[in-house]
XYZ file of C-alpha atoms in Angstrom:
483
model
C -78.351 9.277 -35.405
C -78.201 5.609 -35.982
C -79.932 3.238 -33.743
C -79.396 -0.491 -33.152
C -80.858 -2.360 -36.018
C -84.221 -4.057 -34.931
C -86.279 -6.843 -36.496
C -89.931 -6.620 -37.641
C -92.086 -4.622 -35.124
C -94.804 -7.311 -34.983
C -98.328 -5.766 -35.155
C -101.668 -7.339 -35.193
C -101.291 -7.610 -39.065
C -98.031 -9.398 -39.007
C -99.748 -12.764 -39.548
C -100.532 -11.540 -43.028
C -97.054 -12.405 -44.044
C -97.560 -16.006 -43.447
C -100.715 -15.900 -45.525
C -99.829 -13.881 -48.278
C -95.909 -14.366 -48.904
C -95.477 -18.070 -49.720
C -92.518 -20.007 -48.710
C -91.309 -20.422 -52.376
C -91.214 -16.587 -52.783
C -87.599 -15.489 -53.761
C -87.695 -12.618 -51.293
C -88.503 -14.776 -48.442
C -85.900 -17.275 -49.400
C -83.148 -14.752 -49.641
C -84.198 -13.372 -46.098
C -83.898 -16.896 -44.674
C -80.645 -17.545 -46.375
C -78.461 -14.633 -45.263
C -78.250 -12.456 -42.206
C -77.950 -8.804 -43.436
C -76.437 -7.574 -40.103
C -72.790 -7.550 -41.755
C -74.141 -4.438 -43.711
C -74.877 -2.634 -40.351
C -71.564 -3.406 -39.049
C -69.759 -2.267 -42.326
C -71.610 1.058 -42.210
C -71.769 1.675 -38.628
C -68.721 4.426 -38.606
C -70.564 6.337 -41.457
C -73.243 7.311 -39.170
C -73.381 9.627 -36.083
C -74.406 7.517 -32.961
C -75.334 10.411 -30.640
C -76.476 13.346 -32.621
C -79.361 14.285 -35.001
C -82.487 12.654 -35.835
C -82.855 8.891 -36.214
C -81.627 7.561 -39.399
C -83.388 4.989 -41.504
C -81.793 1.603 -41.149
C -78.852 0.988 -43.293
C -79.906 -2.526 -43.867
C -83.259 -1.569 -45.045
C -81.857 1.059 -47.459
C -79.373 -1.536 -48.706
C -82.247 -3.950 -49.227
C -84.135 -1.367 -51.248
C -80.997 -1.276 -53.766
C -81.175 -5.007 -54.050
C -84.949 -4.724 -54.884
C -83.919 -2.439 -57.534
C -81.528 -4.826 -58.992
C -83.704 -7.711 -58.733
C -86.738 -6.150 -60.484
C -84.892 -3.618 -62.551
C -87.106 -0.420 -61.567
C -86.469 3.046 -60.733
C -85.950 4.642 -57.320
C -89.566 5.887 -57.253
C -91.138 2.917 -58.388
C -89.274 0.409 -55.826
C -90.449 2.558 -52.886
C -93.950 2.837 -54.511
C -94.166 -0.874 -54.785
C -92.927 -1.272 -51.326
C -96.082 0.550 -50.050
C -98.344 -2.178 -51.288
C -96.436 -5.400 -52.217
C -96.332 -7.613 -49.228
C -93.489 -9.596 -50.188
C -91.545 -6.186 -50.527
C -92.554 -5.303 -47.022
C -91.535 -8.832 -45.753
C -88.189 -8.377 -47.307
C -87.642 -5.008 -45.945
C -88.642 -6.086 -42.355
C -91.447 -3.519 -42.173
C -94.756 -4.032 -40.542
C -97.772 -4.240 -42.808
C -99.055 -0.927 -41.906
C -95.794 0.780 -41.699
C -95.077 3.810 -43.982
C -92.222 3.860 -46.724
C -89.388 6.164 -47.121
C -88.784 9.113 -49.577
C -87.352 7.881 -52.723
C -84.719 10.691 -52.647
C -83.216 9.027 -49.727
C -81.828 6.196 -51.891
C -79.755 8.806 -53.784
C -78.378 10.057 -50.478
C -77.703 6.706 -49.276
C -75.689 5.820 -52.500
C -73.623 8.996 -52.384
C -72.988 9.444 -48.654
C -72.830 6.020 -46.960
C -71.662 3.852 -49.857
C -69.101 6.312 -51.222
C -65.428 4.990 -51.212
C -66.811 1.740 -49.849
C -65.297 -1.589 -51.426
C -68.816 -2.814 -51.774
C -67.877 -5.238 -54.794
C -65.409 -7.167 -52.936
C -67.357 -7.249 -49.693
C -70.530 -8.621 -51.313
C -68.658 -11.175 -53.416
C -66.546 -12.540 -50.429
C -69.761 -12.716 -48.381
C -71.523 -14.857 -50.934
C -68.316 -17.057 -51.715
C -68.022 -17.931 -47.745
C -71.660 -18.588 -47.716
C -71.213 -21.180 -50.613
C -68.141 -22.641 -49.057
C -69.878 -23.174 -45.777
C -72.697 -24.949 -47.372
C -70.267 -27.204 -49.255
C -71.554 -25.883 -52.623
C -68.108 -25.044 -54.210
C -66.217 -28.434 -54.608
C -64.145 -27.671 -57.673
C -60.878 -25.975 -57.632
C -61.270 -24.344 -61.099
C -62.326 -20.928 -61.993
C -63.860 -19.649 -65.322
C -62.699 -16.231 -66.341
C -64.411 -13.714 -68.923
C -65.000 -10.080 -69.408
C -68.486 -8.625 -70.259
C -69.147 -5.263 -71.309
C -71.461 -2.630 -70.291
C -72.519 0.421 -72.247
C -72.184 3.896 -70.782
C -75.391 5.598 -69.760
C -74.604 8.186 -72.317
C -73.999 5.831 -75.037
C -75.270 5.195 -77.789
C -77.793 7.928 -77.705
C -77.183 11.727 -77.153
C -79.240 13.238 -74.243
C -81.892 14.354 -76.829
C -82.259 11.037 -78.347
C -82.822 9.516 -74.768
C -85.427 12.064 -73.831
C -87.160 11.283 -77.028
C -86.976 7.525 -76.654
C -88.481 7.918 -73.227
C -91.539 10.286 -74.167
C -92.241 8.050 -77.035
C -92.535 5.111 -74.591
C -94.753 7.116 -72.274
C -97.049 8.189 -75.093
C -97.322 4.527 -76.287
C -98.347 3.539 -72.986
C -101.018 6.279 -72.836
C -102.397 5.386 -76.055
C -102.883 1.785 -75.176
C -105.187 2.974 -72.310
C -106.824 5.836 -74.059
C -106.280 6.357 -77.818
C -108.374 9.585 -77.739
C -105.534 11.237 -75.879
C -103.701 11.882 -79.100
C -105.424 14.980 -79.847
C -104.534 16.579 -76.685
C -100.784 15.801 -76.717
C -98.458 18.910 -76.802
C -96.709 19.703 -80.005
C -93.411 17.702 -80.557
C -89.964 19.344 -80.503
C -88.661 19.130 -84.063
C -85.359 21.059 -83.567
C -82.205 19.731 -81.901
C -82.241 22.082 -79.042
C -81.952 20.062 -75.940
C -83.466 22.844 -73.879
C -86.859 22.850 -75.905
C -86.812 18.975 -75.644
C -86.850 19.068 -71.997
C -89.501 21.607 -72.170
C -91.508 19.478 -74.056
C -90.941 16.403 -71.703
C -92.192 18.724 -68.872
C -95.341 19.600 -70.640
C -96.122 15.957 -71.470
C -95.710 15.055 -67.844
C -97.786 17.947 -66.588
C -100.483 16.837 -69.109
C -100.643 13.188 -68.045
C -100.440 14.027 -64.394
C -103.451 16.270 -64.722
C -105.441 13.147 -65.515
C -105.280 11.465 -62.090
C -107.020 8.202 -63.270
C -104.827 7.875 -66.077
C -101.499 8.600 -64.453
C -102.109 6.096 -61.555
C -102.318 3.206 -64.047
C -99.187 1.062 -63.303
C -98.135 0.794 -67.044
C -98.329 4.414 -67.559
C -97.005 5.384 -63.953
C -93.750 3.521 -64.430
C -93.031 5.238 -68.044
C -93.908 8.593 -66.414
C -91.607 8.017 -63.490
C -88.787 6.843 -66.007
C -89.330 10.003 -68.084
C -88.985 12.154 -64.869
C -85.888 10.652 -63.848
C -84.371 10.881 -67.251
C -85.240 14.568 -67.500
C -83.380 15.239 -64.082
C -80.382 13.086 -65.067
C -80.276 14.831 -68.390
C -80.393 18.270 -66.991
C -77.591 17.565 -64.475
C -75.133 15.677 -66.824
C -76.015 18.396 -69.472
C -74.886 21.293 -66.960
C -72.137 19.477 -65.207
C -70.374 16.687 -66.962
C -70.509 13.694 -69.111
C -69.229 10.095 -68.276
C -65.589 10.935 -68.239
C -64.434 7.333 -66.926
C -66.228 5.318 -69.794
C -63.902 4.507 -72.822
C -64.073 2.910 -76.228
C -63.544 -0.805 -76.213
C -63.628 -3.536 -78.959
C -65.871 -6.508 -79.123
C -64.725 -7.620 -82.477
C -62.388 -6.217 -85.160
C -65.398 -4.502 -86.798
C -67.579 -3.353 -83.745
C -66.868 -1.205 -80.629
C -68.645 0.064 -77.602
C -68.411 2.996 -75.228
C -68.600 2.040 -71.528
C -67.059 -0.354 -69.126
C -65.767 -3.832 -68.633
C -66.460 -6.160 -65.756
C -63.908 -8.982 -65.524
C -65.322 -12.059 -63.806
C -64.051 -15.097 -62.285
C -66.770 -17.901 -61.576
C -66.346 -21.632 -60.153
C -67.761 -24.410 -62.111
C -70.573 -24.292 -59.720
C -71.433 -20.956 -61.325
C -70.682 -18.985 -58.103
C -68.829 -15.772 -58.919
C -65.640 -15.410 -56.916
C -64.042 -12.219 -58.135
C -64.923 -9.219 -60.255
C -62.728 -6.215 -61.349
C -64.562 -3.245 -63.109
C -62.481 -1.292 -65.602
C -62.917 1.203 -68.438
C -63.932 -0.318 -71.822
C -60.490 -0.252 -73.412
C -58.652 -2.334 -70.911
C -57.407 -5.850 -71.930
C -58.783 -8.999 -70.595
C -55.438 -10.786 -69.908
C -53.689 -8.319 -67.465
C -56.635 -8.647 -64.970
C -56.292 -12.240 -64.385
C -53.753 -11.956 -61.536
C -56.310 -9.718 -59.594
C -59.087 -12.163 -60.254
C -56.972 -14.882 -58.781
C -55.866 -13.052 -55.970
C -59.317 -11.896 -55.066
C -60.716 -15.539 -55.244
C -57.987 -16.773 -53.128
C -58.535 -14.066 -50.685
C -62.333 -15.199 -50.577
C -61.231 -18.643 -49.334
C -61.143 -20.783 -52.395
C -58.237 -22.896 -53.590
C -57.510 -22.623 -57.275
C -55.350 -25.138 -59.458
C -57.033 -24.489 -62.838
C -58.125 -21.360 -64.833
C -60.374 -21.818 -67.747
C -60.687 -19.035 -70.278
C -60.112 -17.804 -73.979
C -57.003 -17.019 -75.824
C -56.827 -13.551 -74.028
C -55.774 -15.134 -70.753
C -52.974 -17.358 -72.316
C -50.299 -14.714 -72.099
C -46.754 -15.434 -71.143
C -47.107 -13.916 -67.626
C -50.394 -15.711 -66.848
C -48.611 -18.959 -67.870
C -46.498 -18.385 -64.854
C -49.206 -17.914 -62.288
C -48.720 -20.202 -59.234
C -51.404 -21.203 -56.411
C -50.736 -20.505 -52.774
C -48.500 -23.558 -52.308
C -46.218 -22.526 -55.080
C -47.341 -24.962 -57.478
C -47.765 -23.849 -61.237
C -51.629 -23.161 -62.133
C -52.976 -24.851 -65.214
C -54.235 -22.439 -67.668
C -56.995 -23.986 -69.803
C -56.755 -21.138 -72.489
C -55.744 -21.955 -76.164
C -52.723 -19.700 -77.184
C -52.952 -17.364 -80.183
C -52.467 -19.316 -83.404
C -49.700 -16.981 -84.353
C -47.839 -18.500 -81.617
C -48.466 -22.009 -82.372
C -48.768 -22.002 -86.003
C -46.871 -18.845 -86.949
C -48.055 -16.183 -89.316
C -46.806 -16.953 -92.732
C -49.038 -18.165 -95.592
C -48.533 -21.709 -96.643
C -46.769 -20.850 -99.863
C -44.178 -18.795 -97.799
C -43.329 -21.721 -95.514
C -39.810 -23.443 -95.888
C -39.463 -27.117 -94.945
C -37.552 -28.287 -91.785
C -35.026 -30.992 -92.079
C -34.812 -32.494 -88.650
C -31.562 -34.514 -89.638
C -29.569 -31.422 -90.520
C -31.552 -29.175 -88.095
C -31.780 -26.721 -90.961
C -34.661 -25.469 -93.068
C -34.755 -26.232 -96.888
C -36.171 -23.551 -99.169
C -39.076 -24.384 -101.825
C -36.243 -24.862 -104.566
C -34.526 -27.677 -102.280
C -31.624 -25.624 -101.135
C -30.477 -26.239 -97.508
C -29.463 -23.315 -95.336
C -25.861 -22.801 -94.669
C -25.869 -21.754 -91.188
C -27.984 -20.214 -88.348
C -27.816 -17.355 -85.755
C -30.059 -16.683 -82.726
C -30.894 -13.010 -82.803
C -33.199 -10.864 -80.365
C -32.758 -9.729 -76.608
C -30.013 -11.851 -74.889
C -30.638 -10.770 -71.366
C -34.071 -12.024 -70.669
C -34.314 -14.101 -73.919
C -37.569 -12.681 -74.968
C -38.609 -12.015 -78.561
C -35.726 -14.213 -79.790
C -35.801 -15.642 -83.326
C -33.455 -18.227 -85.059
C -32.356 -16.971 -88.503
C -31.209 -19.235 -91.191
C -28.803 -18.008 -93.885
C -28.963 -19.441 -97.571
C -26.461 -19.110 -100.246
C -27.250 -16.070 -102.416
C -25.412 -17.400 -105.346
C -27.731 -19.975 -105.543
C -30.639 -17.707 -105.107
C -29.245 -15.400 -108.109
C -29.779 -18.317 -110.680
C -32.959 -19.998 -108.870
C -36.053 -20.557 -111.078
C -38.119 -19.637 -108.133
C -36.488 -16.345 -107.363
C -39.296 -14.056 -108.272
C -40.913 -12.854 -105.245
C -38.285 -14.707 -103.021
C -34.958 -13.043 -103.728
C -34.522 -9.305 -104.382
C -31.981 -8.365 -106.782
C -28.719 -6.956 -105.330
C -29.583 -8.294 -101.859
C -26.604 -9.219 -99.645
C -28.466 -12.141 -98.028
C -31.298 -14.438 -97.954
C -32.631 -15.509 -94.570
C -35.619 -17.043 -93.072
C -36.528 -16.521 -89.400
C -38.340 -18.658 -87.008
C -39.495 -17.491 -83.582
C -37.998 -19.329 -80.684
C -41.034 -20.189 -78.227
C -40.381 -19.601 -74.489
C -40.354 -22.530 -72.303
C -43.958 -21.534 -70.933
C -45.408 -21.471 -74.608
C -43.781 -24.932 -75.303
C -45.238 -26.556 -72.131
C -48.768 -24.778 -72.993
C -48.770 -26.178 -76.479
C -48.151 -29.745 -75.203
C -50.854 -29.062 -72.465
C -53.256 -28.201 -75.135
C -53.268 -31.743 -76.456
C -54.062 -33.304 -73.265
C -57.337 -34.942 -72.356
C -57.449 -32.773 -69.066
C -57.400 -29.591 -71.326
C -60.110 -30.785 -73.442
C -62.436 -31.741 -70.604
C -61.998 -28.610 -68.577
C -62.566 -26.638 -71.795
C -66.158 -27.882 -71.856
C -67.033 -25.780 -68.882
C -66.258 -22.404 -70.446
C -69.798 -21.882 -71.890
C -70.977 -21.480 -68.261
C -69.678 -18.023 -67.820
C -71.340 -16.848 -71.035
C -74.737 -17.890 -69.534
C -73.773 -15.875 -66.391
C -73.020 -12.840 -68.378
C -76.212 -13.276 -70.161
C -77.974 -13.360 -66.899
C -76.462 -10.340 -65.455
C -77.310 -8.237 -68.583
C -80.795 -9.541 -69.737
C -82.158 -10.223 -66.112
C -80.678 -7.563 -64.012
C -79.846 -4.707 -66.466
C -76.179 -4.842 -66.527
C -76.015 -4.355 -70.347
C -75.985 -0.505 -69.445
C -74.689 1.616 -66.651
C -77.369 3.284 -64.323
C -75.183 6.207 -63.416
C -71.926 8.089 -64.601
C -68.673 7.157 -63.474
C -66.263 4.222 -62.666
C -67.433 3.985 -58.802
C -71.112 3.906 -59.635
C -70.401 1.086 -62.261
C -68.661 -0.857 -59.447
C -71.605 -0.331 -57.035
C -74.001 -1.381 -59.846
C -71.742 -4.651 -60.350
C -71.588 -5.276 -56.794
C -75.326 -5.439 -56.250
C -76.027 -7.327 -59.571
C -73.247 -10.092 -58.706
C -74.515 -10.258 -55.085
C -78.053 -10.968 -56.552
C -77.159 -13.567 -59.013
C -74.880 -15.480 -56.363
C -77.585 -15.562 -53.852
C -80.099 -16.891 -56.500
C -77.510 -19.547 -57.506
C -76.958 -20.573 -53.802
C -80.703 -20.889 -53.403
C -80.812 -23.487 -56.227
C -78.534 -26.097 -54.215
């Protein structure tokens, strides 16, 4: 049963917050910046209002998840830290002496209350509307890019993950007590995952038996991380693997197994839209979705800044809410603008005759349009040369095949969209707007290196969307606080 959300129940110790939590504290500033009541309104229909025991406040549970994202800690550690960290208690709207939740409640909250909820668009929309209200967003341009996140099961097998976590725990223990090496259980040298799980359990039991050692924060964090990994590994080992993750490519020579998050961001570095997909999806096809979400969040867009992946023919046709064509500041693939032939294979164009001239100086006799005539896509202009001249040409080796019935040279006919884009790429406006593209690379780096978005926390696309929603919500709030 869910009661109405209440503020801090002031106690005789509440004044400690004014003394201990400074005004510059990030959590205090976030609490003052945004009213989290919208979370209560969104989740109200997922609780029973007149039956059962009282449920923990959904706002407080959501804030616990935010703390996990901000400080990149496990469920157990974020709850434990909220027991003694006064800034955490203040952020969670707890009285100083109030007890904390059980960490398992966070798993239930994610699986039962946030399941099938479009949290990604909800949180992004909330921060974008906040930025618009404060007059932070002044530009009408968005910068687009995609960043990849590795699957939780990649690149290590379950047994490799367990060995990595147990090694981290042993190192933390040795830093505190080097004599503990002689007491450690014998390592598992086989590739049997069940034996590795048993070894990890023995290691946990041994360290927990020393209460003084196991309560040291540096050791305790690694111990809790190993426990969580053992449970996750047992579950995924028995039930399933990450079926939603797919292989994608960062370059021609490197690949990854996981997910992609396609982002749209303003020049003021506020993320306005995000689409999470499996790793094999292309970047360009997601642009219309990013544009529609950005517009739905209340922002007017007249320019889109990105790399060559976004300069596809369909994207060049995108229009704003008023029906005006949107400027795409993205360079087209060189194969479109320059062609793919080697320099020695190129023929010269004679503008007066409107014909091509071969390397031997012979002018084409006539030309024909080939390709689809209905939608005029993939069309080429084919120029035909006199094969009688080709047969006796001194340059025929490698150019003319004996007994060939014709010698042609074809040039792709560029659609109007490509012609216009090629001209636009030479403009001063294009060059100036291109200078803003680096900003989204910095934002990707912040998401990954500061908030743990380089790797999925859980299995499945839905969990990846939830992780993305919380990470983007945090970075947007932090950005708004800088203005």
